[in-house]
Amino acid sequence: MHERARLHHDRRRRLGSLINCHHDLEALLLLEDSAEAFSMDFLNLNYISKLLTSSLPLFSSWGNGENYERCMALKTNLTIENTTILDVAYVRGGRTVKTQGPCYSKASVSASLCRVHFTTETSPTSSIRAEAWLPDEWHGRFLGLGNGGLGGCISYRELDYGSAMHFATVGSNNGHDGNRGLPFLGNEEVLHDYVSRSIHTETLVGKQIVETYYGRPHDKSYYIGCSSGGRQATYSALHYPEEFDGIVAGAPATDFNHLLHWTGMLGRALGAPDPQSFRRLVAAEILSQCDALDGVRDGVITEPDSCDFRPEALICKNGDSGEKCLSLAQVNALRKIYAPLYDQDELVMPRFDPGSEALYMDSVVFKGEISPYPRDWLQYVVLNVTEFDFGQYGPVQGRLMEEANPYGIRTFDGDMSAFRDRGGKFLTYHGRIDPQIPSGNSKRMYDLVSRTLGMPSLDEFYRLFLVPGMGHCAGGPGAADFGQLGVASNKLNASSHNVLLAIVDWVEAGVAPDNITGTAADGSVRVHCRYPKKSVWDGEKYGCTE
């Protein structure tokens, strides 16, 4: 016993020394008895240094102290209509925990918190399953989380991120488990949850949990999500303008029905070319034709809309093989892909952004297949059948999806006046090499709101940042990390480099983000301009111009 006490004393003494010397990462490691409790994938050294500026009070609350007792009390004192508390646990920071549902097996917990797992009935035949992560060090802010694809998945990465940034954070499974559409078949109420009700429900219930736990309501309410989460963000601003003071919406899947149809038509257009050489050939040729349009060859096409890609340059001639060139049929297919999609003279969706093909070599589009998203949506939602011959897929099916538009999922309405008038702030971003949602779609949404509200500039409450070289929500050769997706994306804990902090500054201090600085994988940085400003190369660096 004496030896164990001595080792414990030495451990605490070393921990205090490390904190005082700002060796925060090693200090965290010392707190754990096993290496698995600390995940380097989810933590960023710069972020930890910021987090631990108040380290001693945070660490002193670990164990069976006041926060633990308050957390455990939720098992008996938390009563919310139509809601069942499934589990309550106090989790020390730096741990790895098991997750709920089929999407992930484990999640990192960066900050000490109270973890509440609950389910809420949304109708007699539907419910959402959700978690609230309530950090010991809370700054009075609520954060709601979105989902992705057709999911079905609690956003554990963002639960960790939000709670580590001192938000009381809540995320749900969107009313079903998994990332496919089969749960919608014959289940209108489950579909209703997916389209609109789950985010609304997780927000209402989450705020009640926050008030019960902390003994007071939140000061400000925020939301962050990307892809389908971006559509949920937009839907919330349009239909529940009072729920969030600030919204971060990444790559929003707005004009949802047309977007899914566009995805299906891309797969139909291409057929089934060679899975590797074809895409690499096209990617290399697009960079050759368009990389230098911004004044510098750096592997990033700054403005895809300026890229007039000519696939004809790759037509086979003089007996060349198909691995080094394209057939006439392939060239014609590419012309369809890199052009806007129209149906009966109506724009369905802007074109596939040139450069997107390089990032996602396994993209469904370039496999000549129809993506699971339009397949599932058409089959299980629109037609409500278990089988369909997708060899017959075409414009008619796109029209059927648009006509069905269950519960208003289209989300392409420009009247954000209620959200604007109550002082809400909407920050949105979109990668310029996004193979799943063309970045031109976010331009369309901005312009629709501008026209609807009669505002030439939406800078007062709505700002769109287009990110050259970034794929779908993250990744790519560009400066694609700016605090938008998990702890690892927070390269610099400052509002100039972090969209979550930027929305807080905008809402609480009235400091609107003029631009956002992203960080690339190699550590280089680049300023991302707000639309309709353009990114330009001045011979030394990128900047923004009207």
PDB file of N, CA and C in Angstrom, residues 457-512:
ATOM      1  N   SER A 457     -26.955  41.628 -51.260  1.00  0.00           N
ATOM      2  CA  SER A 457     -25.957  40.945 -50.440  1.00  0.00           C
ATOM      3  C   SER A 457     -26.635  40.422 -49.184  1.00  0.00           C
ATOM      4  N   LEU A 458     -26.293  39.191 -48.807  1.00  0.00           N
ATOM      5  CA  LEU A 458     -26.862  38.588 -47.597  1.00  0.00           C
ATOM      6  C   LEU A 458     -25.913  38.674 -46.414  1.00  0.00           C
ATOM      7  N   ASP A 459     -24.863  39.477 -46.536  1.00  0.00           N
ATOM      8  CA  ASP A 459     -23.817  39.513 -45.516  1.00  0.00           C
ATOM      9  C   ASP A 459     -24.341  39.763 -44.110  1.00  0.00           C
ATOM     10  N   GLU A 460     -25.483  40.387 -44.010  1.00  0.00           N
ATOM     11  CA  GLU A 460     -26.069  40.706 -42.709  1.00  0.00           C
ATOM     12  C   GLU A 460     -26.302  39.458 -41.857  1.00  0.00           C
ATOM     13  N   PHE A 461     -26.695  38.334 -42.519  1.00  0.00           N
ATOM     14  CA  PHE A 461     -27.033  37.160 -41.723  1.00  0.00           C
ATOM     15  C   PHE A 461     -26.636  35.834 -42.372  1.00  0.00           C
ATOM     16  N   TYR A 462     -26.173  35.841 -43.629  1.00  0.00           N
ATOM     17  CA  TYR A 462     -25.946  34.592 -44.365  1.00  0.00           C
ATOM     18  C   TYR A 462     -24.641  34.740 -45.138  1.00  0.00           C
ATOM     19  N   ARG A 463     -23.666  33.855 -44.847  1.00  0.00           N
ATOM     20  CA  ARG A 463     -22.382  33.931 -45.546  1.00  0.00           C
ATOM     21  C   ARG A 463     -21.964  32.537 -46.023  1.00  0.00           C
ATOM     22  N   LEU A 464     -21.620  32.492 -47.301  1.00  0.00           N
ATOM     23  CA  LEU A 464     -21.204  31.248 -47.956  1.00  0.00           C
ATOM     24  C   LEU A 464     -19.713  31.319 -48.268  1.00  0.00           C
ATOM     25  N   PHE A 465     -18.982  30.282 -47.865  1.00  0.00           N
ATOM     26  CA  PHE A 465     -17.553  30.196 -48.139  1.00  0.00           C
ATOM     27  C   PHE A 465     -17.297  28.995 -49.043  1.00  0.00           C
ATOM     28  N   LEU A 466     -16.754  29.263 -50.217  1.00  0.00           N
ATOM     29  CA  LEU A 466     -16.402  28.216 -51.169  1.00  0.00           C
ATOM     30  C   LEU A 466     -14.935  27.853 -50.975  1.00  0.00           C
ATOM     31  N   VAL A 467     -14.639  26.561 -50.887  1.00  0.00           N
ATOM     32  CA  VAL A 467     -13.319  26.091 -50.457  1.00  0.00           C
ATOM     33  C   VAL A 467     -12.636  25.333 -51.582  1.00  0.00           C
ATOM     34  N   PRO A 468     -11.716  25.969 -52.315  1.00  0.00           N
ATOM     35  CA  PRO A 468     -10.993  25.278 -53.391  1.00  0.00           C
ATOM     36  C   PRO A 468     -10.214  24.084 -52.864  1.00  0.00           C
ATOM     37  N   GLY A 469     -10.254  22.987 -53.617  1.00  0.00           N
ATOM     38  CA  GLY A 469      -9.458  21.819 -53.260  1.00  0.00           C
ATOM     39  C   GLY A 469     -10.013  20.987 -52.134  1.00  0.00           C
ATOM     40  N   MET A 470     -11.243  21.255 -51.679  1.00  0.00           N
ATOM     41  CA  MET A 470     -11.848  20.433 -50.628  1.00  0.00           C
ATOM     42  C   MET A 470     -12.939  19.561 -51.223  1.00  0.00           C
ATOM     43  N   GLY A 471     -13.011  18.299 -50.747  1.00  0.00           N
ATOM     44  CA  GLY A 471     -14.014  17.365 -51.214  1.00  0.00           C
ATOM     45  C   GLY A 471     -15.330  17.519 -50.481  1.00  0.00           C
ATOM     46  N   HIS A 472     -15.975  16.404 -50.195  1.00  0.00           N
ATOM     47  CA  HIS A 472     -17.293  16.428 -49.568  1.00  0.00           C
ATOM     48  C   HIS A 472     -17.153  16.586 -48.059  1.00  0.00           C
ATOM     49  N   CYS A 473     -17.364  17.774 -47.586  1.00  0.00           N
ATOM     50  CA  CYS A 473     -17.310  18.143 -46.161  1.00  0.00           C
ATOM     51  C   CYS A 473     -15.881  18.257 -45.626  1.00  0.00           C
ATOM     52  N   ALA A 474     -14.935  17.555 -46.199  1.00  0.00           N
ATOM     53  CA  ALA A 474     -13.549  17.586 -45.712  1.00  0.00           C
ATOM     54  C   ALA A 474     -12.663  16.920 -46.755  1.00  0.00           C
ATOM     55  N   GLY A 475     -11.344  16.911 -46.488  1.00  0.00           N
ATOM     56  CA  GLY A 475     -10.409  16.181 -47.335  1.00  0.00           C
ATOM     57  C   GLY A 475     -10.078  16.885 -48.629  1.00  0.00           C
ATOM     58  N   GLY A 476      -9.051  16.364 -49.312  1.00  0.00           N
ATOM     59  CA  GLY A 476      -8.616  16.927 -50.576  1.00  0.00           C
ATOM     60  C   GLY A 476      -7.295  17.645 -50.470  1.00  0.00           C
ATOM     61  N   PRO A 477      -6.749  18.089 -51.608  1.00  0.00           N
ATOM     62  CA  PRO A 477      -5.436  18.742 -51.616  1.00  0.00           C
ATOM     63  C   PRO A 477      -5.461  20.182 -51.133  1.00  0.00           C
ATOM     64  N   GLY A 478      -6.624  20.761 -50.962  1.00  0.00           N
ATOM     65  CA  GLY A 478      -6.723  22.147 -50.545  1.00  0.00           C
ATOM     66  C   GLY A 478      -6.602  22.322 -49.041  1.00  0.00           C
ATOM     67  N   ALA A 479      -6.769  23.580 -48.596  1.00  0.00           N
ATOM     68  CA  ALA A 479      -6.710  23.905 -47.165  1.00  0.00           C
ATOM     69  C   ALA A 479      -8.074  23.592 -46.557  1.00  0.00           C
ATOM     70  N   ALA A 480      -8.298  22.314 -46.281  1.00  0.00           N
ATOM     71  CA  ALA A 480      -9.644  21.799 -46.023  1.00  0.00           C
ATOM     72  C   ALA A 480      -9.977  21.598 -44.555  1.00  0.00           C
ATOM     73  N   ASP A 481      -9.115  22.061 -43.640  1.00  0.00           N
ATOM     74  CA  ASP A 481      -9.416  21.968 -42.203  1.00  0.00           C
ATOM     75  C   ASP A 481      -9.639  23.366 -41.641  1.00  0.00           C
ATOM     76  N   PHE A 482     -10.848  23.599 -41.134  1.00  0.00           N
ATOM     77  CA  PHE A 482     -11.154  24.893 -40.521  1.00  0.00           C
ATOM     78  C   PHE A 482     -12.216  24.711 -39.439  1.00  0.00           C
ATOM     79  N   GLY A 483     -12.026  23.659 -38.633  1.00  0.00           N
ATOM     80  CA  GLY A 483     -12.891  23.449 -37.481  1.00  0.00           C
ATOM     81  C   GLY A 483     -14.287  22.999 -37.819  1.00  0.00           C
ATOM     82  N   GLN A 484     -14.473  22.390 -38.999  1.00  0.00           N
ATOM     83  CA  GLN A 484     -15.833  22.058 -39.426  1.00  0.00           C
ATOM     84  C   GLN A 484     -16.243  20.637 -39.127  1.00  0.00           C
ATOM     85  N   LEU A 485     -15.285  19.757 -38.818  1.00  0.00           N
ATOM     86  CA  LEU A 485     -15.623  18.341 -38.740  1.00  0.00           C
ATOM     87  C   LEU A 485     -14.727  17.631 -37.736  1.00  0.00           C
ATOM     88  N   GLY A 486     -15.075  17.680 -36.468  1.00  0.00           N
ATOM     89  CA  GLY A 486     -14.339  16.964 -35.450  1.00  0.00           C
ATOM     90  C   GLY A 486     -13.129  17.703 -34.919  1.00  0.00           C
ATOM     91  N   VAL A 487     -12.621  17.198 -33.800  1.00  0.00           N
ATOM     92  CA  VAL A 487     -11.480  17.814 -33.134  1.00  0.00           C
ATOM     93  C   VAL A 487     -10.284  17.950 -34.066  1.00  0.00           C
ATOM     94  N   ALA A 488     -10.043  16.939 -34.906  1.00  0.00           N
ATOM     95  CA  ALA A 488      -8.864  16.944 -35.767  1.00  0.00           C
ATOM     96  C   ALA A 488      -8.885  18.074 -36.782  1.00  0.00           C
ATOM     97  N   SER A 489     -10.055  18.616 -37.104  1.00  0.00           N
ATOM     98  CA  SER A 489     -10.131  19.700 -38.084  1.00  0.00           C
ATOM     99  C   SER A 489      -9.839  21.058 -37.482  1.00  0.00           C
ATOM    100  N   ASN A 490      -9.680  21.105 -36.167  1.00  0.00           N
ATOM    101  CA  ASN A 490      -9.427  22.379 -35.480  1.00  0.00           C
ATOM    102  C   ASN A 490      -7.927  22.622 -35.370  1.00  0.00           C
ATOM    103  N   LYS A 491      -7.334  23.057 -36.464  1.00  0.00           N
ATOM    104  CA  LYS A 491      -5.877  23.225 -36.500  1.00  0.00           C
ATOM    105  C   LYS A 491      -5.408  24.446 -35.714  1.00  0.00           C
ATOM    106  N   LEU A 492      -6.249  25.472 -35.651  1.00  0.00           N
ATOM    107  CA  LEU A 492      -5.920  26.664 -34.868  1.00  0.00           C
ATOM    108  C   LEU A 492      -7.180  27.109 -34.158  1.00  0.00           C
ATOM    109  N   ASN A 493      -7.129  27.147 -32.845  1.00  0.00           N
ATOM    110  CA  ASN A 493      -8.323  27.409 -32.042  1.00  0.00           C
ATOM    111  C   ASN A 493      -8.627  28.903 -32.006  1.00  0.00           C
ATOM    112  N   ALA A 494      -9.015  29.433 -33.183  1.00  0.00           N
ATOM    113  CA  ALA A 494      -9.329  30.857 -33.307  1.00  0.00           C
ATOM    114  C   ALA A 494     -10.448  31.017 -34.316  1.00  0.00           C
ATOM    115  N   SER A 495     -11.293  32.014 -34.141  1.00  0.00           N
ATOM    116  CA  SER A 495     -12.447  32.192 -35.022  1.00  0.00           C
ATOM    117  C   SER A 495     -12.041  32.477 -36.458  1.00  0.00           C
ATOM    118  N   SER A 496     -10.832  32.982 -36.677  1.00  0.00           N
ATOM    119  CA  SER A 496     -10.363  33.229 -38.039  1.00  0.00           C
ATOM    120  C   SER A 496     -10.094  31.931 -38.788  1.00  0.00           C
ATOM    121  N   HIS A 497      -9.892  30.831 -38.047  1.00  0.00           N
ATOM    122  CA  HIS A 497      -9.552  29.541 -38.641  1.00  0.00           C
ATOM    123  C   HIS A 497     -10.564  28.442 -38.292  1.00  0.00           C
ATOM    124  N   ASN A 498     -11.653  28.792 -37.666  1.00  0.00           N
ATOM    125  CA  ASN A 498     -12.582  27.782 -37.161  1.00  0.00           C
ATOM    126  C   ASN A 498     -14.013  28.286 -37.311  1.00  0.00           C
ATOM    127  N   VAL A 499     -14.824  27.576 -38.122  1.00  0.00           N
ATOM    128  CA  VAL A 499     -16.181  28.048 -38.405  1.00  0.00           C
ATOM    129  C   VAL A 499     -17.095  27.956 -37.190  1.00  0.00           C
ATOM    130  N   LEU A 500     -16.848  26.992 -36.293  1.00  0.00           N
ATOM    131  CA  LEU A 500     -17.681  26.907 -35.099  1.00  0.00           C
ATOM    132  C   LEU A 500     -17.436  28.095 -34.176  1.00  0.00           C
ATOM    133  N   LEU A 501     -16.175  28.462 -34.004  1.00  0.00           N
ATOM    134  CA  LEU A 501     -15.861  29.647 -33.211  1.00  0.00           C
ATOM    135  C   LEU A 501     -16.297  30.920 -33.920  1.00  0.00           C
ATOM    136  N   ALA A 502     -16.234  30.909 -35.255  1.00  0.00           N
ATOM    137  CA  ALA A 502     -16.650  32.081 -36.024  1.00  0.00           C
ATOM    138  C   ALA A 502     -18.139  32.356 -35.855  1.00  0.00           C
ATOM    139  N   ILE A 503     -18.967  31.314 -35.836  1.00  0.00           N
ATOM    140  CA  ILE A 503     -20.402  31.540 -35.669  1.00  0.00           C
ATOM    141  C   ILE A 503     -20.700  32.043 -34.264  1.00  0.00           C
ATOM    142  N   VAL A 504     -19.927  31.596 -33.269  1.00  0.00           N
ATOM    143  CA  VAL A 504     -20.095  32.097 -31.904  1.00  0.00           C
ATOM    144  C   VAL A 504     -19.754  33.589 -31.846  1.00  0.00           C
ATOM    145  N   ASP A 505     -18.637  33.978 -32.449  1.00  0.00           N
ATOM    146  CA  ASP A 505     -18.252  35.391 -32.463  1.00  0.00           C
ATOM    147  C   ASP A 505     -19.299  36.242 -33.171  1.00  0.00           C
ATOM    148  N   TRP A 506     -19.855  35.701 -34.247  1.00  0.00           N
ATOM    149  CA  TRP A 506     -20.855  36.442 -35.018  1.00  0.00           C
ATOM    150  C   TRP A 506     -22.126  36.647 -34.194  1.00  0.00           C
ATOM    151  N   VAL A 507     -22.582  35.591 -33.523  1.00  0.00           N
ATOM    152  CA  VAL A 507     -23.813  35.669 -32.740  1.00  0.00           C
ATOM    153  C   VAL A 507     -23.625  36.486 -31.469  1.00  0.00           C
ATOM    154  N   GLU A 508     -22.531  36.242 -30.749  1.00  0.00           N
ATOM    155  CA  GLU A 508     -22.396  36.803 -29.411  1.00  0.00           C
ATOM    156  C   GLU A 508     -21.632  38.115 -29.358  1.00  0.00           C
ATOM    157  N   ALA A 509     -20.789  38.357 -30.348  1.00  0.00           N
ATOM    158  CA  ALA A 509     -20.003  39.608 -30.333  1.00  0.00           C
ATOM    159  C   ALA A 509     -20.296  40.486 -31.537  1.00  0.00           C
ATOM    160  N   GLY A 510     -21.114  39.998 -32.450  1.00  0.00           N
ATOM    161  CA  GLY A 510     -21.441  40.789 -33.636  1.00  0.00           C
ATOM    162  C   GLY A 510     -20.305  40.907 -34.620  1.00  0.00           C
ATOM    163  N   VAL A 511     -19.297  40.014 -34.507  1.00  0.00           N
ATOM    164  CA  VAL A 511     -18.141  40.051 -35.400  1.00  0.00           C
ATOM    165  C   VAL A 511     -18.367  39.040 -36.516  1.00  0.00           C
ATOM    166  N   ALA A 512     -18.787  39.505 -37.676  1.00  0.00           N
ATOM    167  CA  ALA A 512     -19.072  38.614 -38.800  1.00  0.00           C
ATOM    168  C   ALA A 512     -17.776  38.142 -39.452  1.00  0.00           C
TER     169      ALA A 512
END
